[in-house]
Amino acid sequence: MSQITLNLDNAASFIDTDLSDKYAGKTRDILQKMEKNSDKADEFLGWIDLPEKIDNEILDKIENTARQFKENYEAVVLVGIGGSYLGARAVIHALSPIFKNAYTDNPEVYYAGQNLDEDYHYELLEELQDKDYGVVVISKSGTTTEPGIAFRLLKQDLERKMGKEEAAKRIIAITDAKKGALRKLADEEGYTSFSIPDNIGGRYSVLTSVGLVPIALAGHNFRDMIEGAENMRKVTTSEVPFGENMASQYAAIRNELYARGKVIELFGTYSTRFHYIQEWWRQLFGESEGKDGKGIFPSSVEFTTDLHSMGQYIQEGHKMIFETILSLYSTDQILAVPSRDDDTDQLNYLAEKPVHEINIMAESGTRLAHVDGGVPNITLGIPRITAYNLGQLLYFFEKACAISGNLLGVNPFDQPGVEAYKKNMFALLQKPGFETVSENLLKRVNPHDQKERLF
Ligand code: PA5
């Protein structure tokens, strides 16, 4: 089976520390502690053993549900936000044909609940007007505003079209086993439902039903993905020495670069299929590490597109950046540059070369230029875009992120800062329980945001 690889050569040259001397013991202790506590309810470490321990009955239920949807509906709307959305979208986008949102002959996938954009919701309902569709609503808390609003709109649309009973047959709820508004609704209305384990937080949940149900509905091989994750689990345990443990090494080099003023990490890719892997990665590292006034700022660039927009800054701007490049060895399709007798565009020197070969040369050239420009480069190699390899990749990042947050001295499993905007928004919207909107808060609101703008 193919293996994701990590190459630190172009980053290690920026530091004068022996990573193994400094981090082998620390990372092993962190891993041992996490492994020991993985079953504890309040530690949010349930994801660590998940690929190995995943319940086969749940996998069968996921498979059956996906089969049923494929047989009956032409489209499915996935409703969720943050950790309840990005993992599934990342995998579906990476594995589906580029101009489709699902594998051939499977229900076409739409997304909702990831924003509060009125036009988006309006046009989505219009788009779904003549489509026979089902809905998967995902929310661990069951009370998040964005998916809550989207689900209300879609539920109303389905119920108007086909009545409450038929609508309920087309809705799948993925939420807490016992608590929350969505669990209550799912039980009352008899939706097919899946439970999210208590000890797994949103951004670490792609290998639970949160990620697996949508991935299966889009027709992708979630069992291969779990197998890939299991492979990565085995090669990143506390028993694997630092020199062979890519999760520990990635966590260590990030922290070492951060200590040297490299406070921004750019996750770069050269394939459009990785677009939502980048979004998922940004959430994983951003919410896990950005706290207590600390943390590398995770950003992303899609090359070669962004070489024509961000390339200048990366090459010659402030030296606070390092890059992690996801390097794809081979593509599924082969397409060569055609030869032309006229050669007016002077591209005949590339004639008959596969486009991917040119992309690889762009990647190598850029890596050398950026390293010469003072930008350390970490390279992750991925042989091909398959479910198995994506399973490895996602688990690798989860493990590395947890180690990295611990090295930094923050709790990588909470996100207290996310509540600040919600508190203000609820107060301004006069949500029950938030009536004590202080005069001060209202006075500070930009006049542009006041009621007159709304009508
Ligand atoms: O990673 C997280 O915990 C968050 O991004 C959540 O997944 C996100 O806020 C959605 O929460 P919920 O699943 O409760 O609707």
Coordinates of C-alpha atoms and ligand atoms in Angstrom, one line a residue:
M1 CA 0.0 0.0 0.0
S2 CA 1.2 3.5 -0.8
Q3 CA 2.4 5.8 2.0
I4 CA 2.3 9.5 2.7
T5 CA 5.8 10.8 3.2
L6 CA 7.3 13.8 5.1
N7 CA 10.5 15.6 4.0
L8 CA 12.0 18.2 6.3
D9 CA 15.3 18.8 4.4
N10 CA 14.3 22.3 3.2
A11 CA 13.1 23.4 6.7
A12 CA 15.7 21.8 8.9
S13 CA 18.4 23.9 7.2
F14 CA 16.7 27.0 8.8
I15 CA 17.2 25.7 12.4
D16 CA 20.4 24.8 14.3
T17 CA 18.7 22.5 16.7
D18 CA 18.8 18.7 16.6
L19 CA 15.1 18.0 16.5
S20 CA 15.4 14.5 17.8
D21 CA 17.5 15.6 20.8
K22 CA 15.0 18.3 21.7
Y23 CA 11.7 16.7 20.8
A24 CA 12.0 12.8 20.9
G25 CA 11.3 12.6 24.6
K26 CA 8.6 15.4 24.7
T27 CA 6.6 14.0 21.8
R28 CA 6.8 10.5 23.1
D29 CA 5.5 11.6 26.5
I30 CA 2.6 13.6 24.9
L31 CA 1.7 10.6 22.7
Q32 CA 1.8 8.2 25.7
K33 CA -0.4 10.4 27.7
M34 CA -2.9 10.8 24.9
E35 CA -3.0 7.1 24.3
K36 CA -3.5 6.3 28.0
N37 CA -6.4 8.8 28.2
S38 CA -8.1 8.0 24.9
D39 CA -11.1 6.3 26.6
K40 CA -11.7 9.1 29.1
A41 CA -15.0 10.8 28.5
D42 CA -13.8 14.4 29.1
E43 CA -10.5 14.3 27.3
F44 CA -11.8 14.5 23.7
L45 CA -9.3 11.9 22.6
G46 CA -11.7 9.4 21.2
W47 CA -10.4 10.0 17.6
I48 CA -7.0 8.5 18.4
D49 CA -8.1 4.8 18.3
L50 CA -11.1 5.4 16.1
P51 CA -9.8 3.8 12.9
E52 CA -9.0 0.6 14.9
K53 CA -12.1 0.6 17.1
I54 CA -14.8 1.8 14.7
D55 CA -17.9 -0.3 15.1
N56 CA -18.7 -2.5 12.1
E57 CA -22.4 -2.3 12.8
I58 CA -22.3 1.5 12.2
L59 CA -20.3 1.0 9.0
D60 CA -23.0 -1.4 7.7
K61 CA -25.7 1.0 8.7
I62 CA -23.9 3.8 6.8
E63 CA -23.6 1.5 3.7
N64 CA -27.3 0.6 3.8
T65 CA -28.3 4.3 4.2
A66 CA -26.1 5.3 1.3
R67 CA -27.6 2.5 -0.9
Q68 CA -31.1 3.6 -0.1
F69 CA -30.4 7.2 -0.9
K70 CA -28.7 6.3 -4.2
E71 CA -31.7 4.2 -5.2
N72 CA -34.3 6.9 -4.4
Y73 CA -32.9 10.4 -4.6
E74 CA -31.0 12.4 -7.2
A75 CA -29.5 14.9 -4.8
V76 CA -28.6 15.3 -1.2
V77 CA -28.1 18.5 0.8
L78 CA -25.5 18.2 3.6
V79 CA -26.2 20.7 6.3
G80 CA -23.5 21.6 8.8
I81 CA -20.7 24.0 9.6
G82 CA -17.1 23.9 10.8
G83 CA -16.1 20.4 12.0
S84 CA -19.5 19.1 11.1
Y85 CA -19.0 20.0 7.5
L86 CA -15.4 20.5 6.4
G87 CA -14.0 16.9 6.7
A88 CA -16.8 15.5 4.5
R89 CA -16.5 18.3 1.9
A90 CA -12.7 17.9 1.8
V91 CA -12.9 14.2 1.0
I92 CA -15.9 14.5 -1.4
H93 CA -14.3 17.3 -3.3
A94 CA -10.9 15.5 -3.5
L95 CA -12.4 12.2 -4.8
S96 CA -15.3 13.3 -7.0
P97 CA -14.9 14.2 -10.7
I98 CA -13.8 17.9 -10.7
F99 CA -17.0 19.3 -12.2
K100 CA -19.3 17.2 -10.1
N101 CA -20.0 16.9 -6.4
A102 CA -20.2 13.1 -6.1
Y103 CA -19.0 10.0 -7.7
T104 CA -20.7 9.0 -11.0
D105 CA -24.3 7.9 -10.6
N106 CA -24.6 8.9 -6.9
P107 CA -26.8 11.7 -5.6
E108 CA -25.4 15.1 -6.4
V109 CA -24.2 16.8 -3.3
Y110 CA -25.2 20.3 -2.2
Y111 CA -24.0 22.1 0.9
A112 CA -26.0 24.3 3.3
G113 CA -25.7 25.6 6.9
Q114 CA -22.1 26.8 6.4
N115 CA -23.1 30.5 6.1
L116 CA -25.8 33.0 6.8
D117 CA -25.9 34.3 3.2
E118 CA -29.6 34.9 2.2
D119 CA -28.9 34.8 -1.6
Y120 CA -27.1 31.4 -1.1
H121 CA -30.1 29.9 0.6
Y122 CA -32.6 31.4 -1.8
E123 CA -30.8 30.2 -4.8
L124 CA -30.2 26.8 -3.3
L125 CA -34.0 26.4 -2.8
E126 CA -34.5 27.5 -6.4
E127 CA -31.9 25.0 -7.6
L128 CA -33.6 22.2 -5.6
Q129 CA -37.0 23.1 -6.9
D130 CA -37.3 20.3 -9.4
K131 CA -34.9 17.9 -7.8
D132 CA -35.9 14.8 -5.8
Y133 CA -33.6 15.4 -2.8
G134 CA -32.9 14.3 0.8
V135 CA -31.2 16.1 3.6
V136 CA -28.4 15.1 6.0
V137 CA -28.3 17.5 9.0
I138 CA -25.1 17.4 11.1
S139 CA -24.7 19.2 14.4
K140 CA -23.1 17.8 17.5
S141 CA -24.6 20.4 19.8
G142 CA -27.8 20.4 17.8
T143 CA -28.2 24.2 18.4
T144 CA -25.8 25.9 16.0
T145 CA -27.5 28.8 14.3
E146 CA -26.3 28.5 10.7
P147 CA -27.2 24.8 10.2
G148 CA -30.3 25.4 12.3
I149 CA -31.7 28.0 9.9
A150 CA -30.7 26.1 6.8
F151 CA -32.4 22.9 8.1
R152 CA -35.5 24.8 8.9
L153 CA -35.7 26.1 5.4
L154 CA -35.1 22.8 3.8
K155 CA -37.5 20.9 6.1
Q156 CA -40.2 23.4 5.2
D157 CA -39.5 22.9 1.5
L158 CA -39.7 19.1 1.8
E159 CA -42.8 19.2 4.0
R160 CA -44.6 21.6 1.6
K161 CA -43.8 19.4 -1.4
M162 CA -44.5 16.0 0.0
G163 CA -46.0 16.2 3.5
K164 CA -44.5 15.6 6.9
E165 CA -44.3 11.9 6.8
E166 CA -42.5 11.5 3.4
A167 CA -40.2 14.4 4.3
A168 CA -39.2 12.6 7.5
K169 CA -38.1 9.6 5.5
R170 CA -35.6 11.7 3.5
I171 CA -33.9 13.3 6.5
I172 CA -30.9 11.9 8.3
A173 CA -29.8 13.5 11.5
I174 CA -26.2 13.2 12.9
T175 CA -26.0 14.5 16.4
D176 CA -25.4 13.8 20.1
A177 CA -26.7 10.5 21.3
K178 CA -28.9 12.1 24.0
K179 CA -28.9 15.8 24.2
G180 CA -29.6 18.9 22.1
A181 CA -32.5 20.2 20.0
L182 CA -31.6 18.1 16.9
R183 CA -31.6 14.8 18.9
K184 CA -35.0 15.7 20.3
L185 CA -36.4 16.5 16.8
A186 CA -34.9 13.4 15.3
D187 CA -36.4 11.2 17.9
E188 CA -39.8 12.9 17.8
E189 CA -40.0 12.8 14.0
G190 CA -38.5 9.4 13.5
Y191 CA -35.5 10.4 11.3
T192 CA -32.8 7.9 10.5
S193 CA -30.1 9.1 12.9
F194 CA -26.5 8.5 13.8
S195 CA -24.8 9.5 17.1
I196 CA -21.5 11.5 17.5
P197 CA -19.3 10.1 20.2
D198 CA -19.1 12.4 23.3
N199 CA -15.3 12.3 23.4
I200 CA -14.7 13.5 19.8
G201 CA -14.8 17.2 19.0
G202 CA -16.0 18.6 15.6
R203 CA -12.7 19.1 13.9
Y204 CA -11.5 15.6 14.8
S205 CA -14.7 13.9 13.7
V206 CA -14.2 13.1 10.0
L207 CA -13.8 9.4 10.8
T208 CA -17.1 9.3 12.7
S209 CA -20.5 9.3 11.1
V210 CA -20.1 13.1 10.7
G211 CA -17.7 12.5 7.8
L212 CA -18.4 8.9 6.8
V213 CA -22.2 9.2 6.1
P214 CA -21.8 12.1 3.6
I215 CA -18.7 10.5 2.0
A216 CA -20.6 7.2 1.6
L217 CA -23.6 9.1 0.2
A218 CA -21.4 10.7 -2.4
G219 CA -20.3 7.2 -3.5
H220 CA -16.8 7.1 -2.1
N221 CA -15.1 4.2 -0.4
F222 CA -15.1 5.1 3.3
R223 CA -13.8 1.7 4.3
D224 CA -10.5 2.3 2.3
M225 CA -10.3 5.7 4.0
I226 CA -10.5 4.1 7.5
E227 CA -7.9 1.6 6.5
G228 CA -5.6 4.4 5.4
A229 CA -6.2 6.1 8.7
E230 CA -5.5 2.9 10.6
N231 CA -2.2 2.6 8.7
M232 CA -1.2 6.1 9.8
R233 CA -2.3 5.4 13.4
K234 CA 0.1 2.5 13.6
V235 CA 3.1 4.4 12.3
T236 CA 2.5 7.4 14.6
T237 CA 2.1 5.8 18.0
S238 CA 4.3 6.5 21.0
E239 CA 6.2 3.3 20.3
V240 CA 7.4 4.5 16.9
P241 CA 10.8 6.3 17.3
F242 CA 10.9 10.0 16.6
G243 CA 13.1 9.4 13.5
E244 CA 10.3 7.4 11.9
N245 CA 7.3 9.2 13.4
M246 CA 6.1 11.7 10.9
A247 CA 3.4 13.2 13.2
S248 CA 5.9 13.9 15.9
Q249 CA 8.5 15.3 13.4
Y250 CA 5.9 17.6 11.8
A251 CA 4.7 18.9 15.2
A252 CA 8.3 19.4 16.3
I253 CA 9.5 21.4 13.3
R254 CA 6.4 23.6 13.3
N255 CA 7.1 24.6 16.9
E256 CA 10.8 25.1 16.3
L257 CA 10.1 27.4 13.3
Y258 CA 7.5 29.2 15.3
A259 CA 10.0 29.9 18.1
R260 CA 12.2 31.5 15.4
G261 CA 9.5 34.0 14.3
K262 CA 7.9 31.9 11.6
V263 CA 4.4 32.7 12.8
I264 CA 2.5 31.9 9.6
E265 CA 2.2 28.5 8.0
L266 CA 1.1 28.4 4.4
F267 CA -0.4 25.1 3.4
G268 CA 0.2 25.0 -0.3
T269 CA -1.1 22.5 -3.0
Y270 CA -0.7 22.2 -6.7
S271 CA -4.0 20.3 -7.3
T272 CA -7.5 21.9 -7.2
R273 CA -8.8 18.7 -5.7
F274 CA -7.1 19.6 -2.4
H275 CA -9.0 22.9 -2.1
Y276 CA -11.3 21.8 0.8
I277 CA -8.5 19.7 2.4
Q278 CA -6.9 23.1 2.9
E279 CA -10.0 24.5 4.4
W280 CA -10.3 21.6 6.7
W281 CA -6.6 21.9 7.7
R282 CA -7.0 25.6 8.4
Q283 CA -9.9 24.9 10.8
L284 CA -8.0 22.0 12.5
F285 CA -4.9 24.0 13.2
G286 CA -6.6 27.4 13.7
E287 CA -9.1 26.3 16.3
S288 CA -6.7 23.9 18.0
E289 CA -3.7 26.2 18.4
G290 CA -4.9 29.8 18.2
K291 CA -5.4 30.6 21.9
D292 CA -3.8 32.1 25.0
G293 CA -2.2 34.7 22.8
K294 CA -0.2 32.0 20.9
G295 CA -0.3 29.8 17.8
I296 CA 0.9 29.7 14.3
F297 CA -1.6 31.4 11.9
P298 CA -2.6 28.7 9.4
S299 CA -3.3 30.0 5.9
S300 CA -3.3 28.3 2.5
V301 CA -2.4 28.9 -1.1
E302 CA -3.4 27.1 -4.2
F303 CA -0.5 27.0 -6.7
T304 CA 0.3 27.8 -9.4
T305 CA -2.8 30.1 -9.3
D306 CA -1.6 31.9 -6.2
L307 CA 1.9 32.3 -7.5
H308 CA 0.3 35.1 -9.6
S309 CA -1.1 36.8 -6.5
M310 CA 0.6 35.8 -3.3
G311 CA 3.9 34.7 -4.9
Q312 CA 5.5 38.1 -4.7
Y313 CA 4.9 38.4 -0.9
I314 CA 6.0 34.9 -0.2
Q315 CA 9.3 35.5 -2.1
E316 CA 10.2 38.9 -0.9
G317 CA 7.8 40.0 1.9
H318 CA 8.1 39.8 5.7
K319 CA 10.1 36.7 6.7
M320 CA 7.4 35.3 9.0
I321 CA 6.2 32.5 6.8
F322 CA 7.0 28.9 6.3
E323 CA 5.3 26.5 3.8
T324 CA 3.9 23.0 4.0
I325 CA 3.5 21.7 0.5
L326 CA 1.3 18.8 -0.3
S327 CA 3.1 17.3 -3.3
L328 CA 1.0 15.0 -5.5
Y329 CA 3.1 12.4 -7.3
S330 CA 0.7 11.3 -10.0
T331 CA -2.7 12.3 -11.4
D332 CA -5.5 10.0 -12.6
Q333 CA -5.7 11.5 -16.1
I334 CA -3.0 12.1 -18.7
L335 CA -3.1 15.1 -20.9
A336 CA -0.1 16.3 -22.9
V337 CA 0.6 19.7 -24.4
P338 CA -0.1 19.5 -28.2
S339 CA 2.6 20.2 -30.7
R340 CA 1.9 23.0 -33.3
D341 CA 3.5 23.6 -36.7
D342 CA 3.3 27.4 -36.3
D343 CA 4.6 27.6 -32.7
T344 CA 3.4 31.2 -32.5
D345 CA 2.9 30.9 -28.7
Q346 CA 6.5 29.4 -28.5
L347 CA 5.3 26.6 -26.4
N348 CA 6.7 23.8 -28.6
Y349 CA 9.5 23.2 -26.1
L350 CA 6.7 21.7 -23.9
A351 CA 5.1 19.7 -26.7
E352 CA 4.1 16.2 -25.7
K353 CA 4.9 16.8 -22.1
P354 CA 2.1 15.8 -19.7
V355 CA 0.6 18.9 -17.9
H356 CA 1.4 17.3 -14.6
E357 CA 5.1 17.1 -15.4
I358 CA 5.1 20.8 -16.0
N359 CA 3.2 21.3 -12.7
I360 CA 5.9 19.3 -10.9
M361 CA 8.6 21.4 -12.4
A362 CA 6.7 24.5 -11.3
E363 CA 6.6 23.0 -7.8
S364 CA 10.3 22.2 -7.7
G365 CA 11.3 25.6 -9.1
T366 CA 9.0 27.4 -6.6
R367 CA 10.3 25.4 -3.7
L368 CA 13.9 26.3 -4.5
A369 CA 13.0 30.0 -5.1
H370 CA 11.1 30.2 -1.8
V371 CA 13.8 28.5 0.2
D372 CA 16.4 30.9 -1.3
G373 CA 14.0 33.7 -0.4
G374 CA 14.1 32.7 3.3
V375 CA 10.9 30.6 3.4
P376 CA 11.4 27.2 5.0
N377 CA 9.7 24.4 3.2
I378 CA 8.1 21.2 4.6
T379 CA 7.0 18.7 1.9
L380 CA 4.3 16.1 2.3
G381 CA 4.2 13.6 -0.5
I382 CA 1.0 11.9 -1.5
P383 CA 1.3 9.2 -4.2
R384 CA -2.2 9.5 -5.6
I385 CA -5.6 11.0 -4.6
T386 CA -7.3 7.9 -3.2
A387 CA -9.6 7.3 -0.3
Y388 CA -6.9 5.2 1.4
N389 CA -4.3 8.0 1.1
L390 CA -6.7 10.7 2.2
G391 CA -7.5 8.6 5.3
Q392 CA -3.7 8.6 6.1
L393 CA -3.4 12.3 5.4
L394 CA -6.3 13.4 7.6
Y395 CA -5.3 11.2 10.5
F396 CA -1.7 12.4 10.2
F397 CA -2.8 16.0 10.5
E398 CA -5.1 15.2 13.5
K399 CA -2.3 13.5 15.3
A400 CA 0.3 16.1 14.5
C401 CA -2.0 18.9 15.5
A402 CA -2.7 17.3 18.9
I403 CA 1.0 16.9 19.5
S404 CA 1.8 20.3 18.3
G405 CA -0.8 22.0 20.5
N406 CA 0.6 20.2 23.5
L407 CA 4.1 21.3 22.6
L408 CA 2.9 24.9 22.4
G409 CA 1.2 24.5 25.8
V410 CA -2.4 25.0 24.7
N411 CA -5.4 22.7 24.9
P412 CA -5.9 21.6 21.2
F413 CA -9.4 20.3 21.8
D414 CA -11.3 23.3 22.9
Q415 CA -12.4 26.5 21.1
P416 CA -13.5 29.0 23.8
G417 CA -12.9 32.0 21.6
V418 CA -15.6 31.0 19.1
E419 CA -18.3 31.9 21.7
A420 CA -17.4 35.7 21.7
Y421 CA -19.1 36.5 18.4
K422 CA -22.0 34.3 19.2
K423 CA -22.7 36.0 22.5
N424 CA -22.8 39.4 20.8
M425 CA -24.9 38.2 17.8
F426 CA -27.5 36.5 20.1
A427 CA -27.7 39.7 22.3
L428 CA -28.2 41.9 19.2
L429 CA -30.8 39.5 17.9
Q430 CA -32.5 39.5 21.3
K431 CA -32.4 35.7 21.7
P432 CA -34.3 34.6 24.8
G433 CA -31.8 34.5 27.7
F434 CA -29.6 37.3 26.0
E435 CA -32.1 40.2 26.6
T436 CA -29.6 42.0 28.7
V437 CA -28.1 43.7 25.7
S438 CA -26.1 46.4 27.2
E439 CA -26.6 49.9 25.9
N440 CA -22.9 49.9 25.4
L441 CA -23.0 47.0 23.0
L442 CA -25.7 48.7 20.9
K443 CA -23.9 52.0 20.9
R444 CA -20.8 50.3 19.6
V445 CA -22.6 48.7 16.6
N446 CA -21.6 50.4 13.3
P447 CA -24.6 52.5 12.2
H448 CA -24.3 50.6 8.9
D449 CA -25.5 47.5 10.8
Q450 CA -28.5 49.2 12.3
K451 CA -32.1 48.4 11.4
E452 CA -32.4 51.1 8.7
R453 CA -30.0 49.0 6.6
L454 CA -32.2 46.0 6.7
F455 CA -35.3 47.4 5.1
Ligands
PA5_1 O1 -14.6 21.9 15.6 C1 -15.6 22.3 16.2 O2 -15.9 21.9 17.3 C2 -16.5 23.3 15.6 O3 -16.1 23.8 14.4 C3 -17.9 22.7 15.4 O4 -17.8 21.6 14.6 C4 -18.9 23.7 14.7 O5 -19.0 24.9 15.4 C5 -20.3 23.1 14.5 O6 -20.8 22.7 15.7 P1 -22.0 21.7 15.8 O7 -21.6 20.4 15.3 O8 -22.3 21.7 17.3 O9 -23.1 22.3 15.1

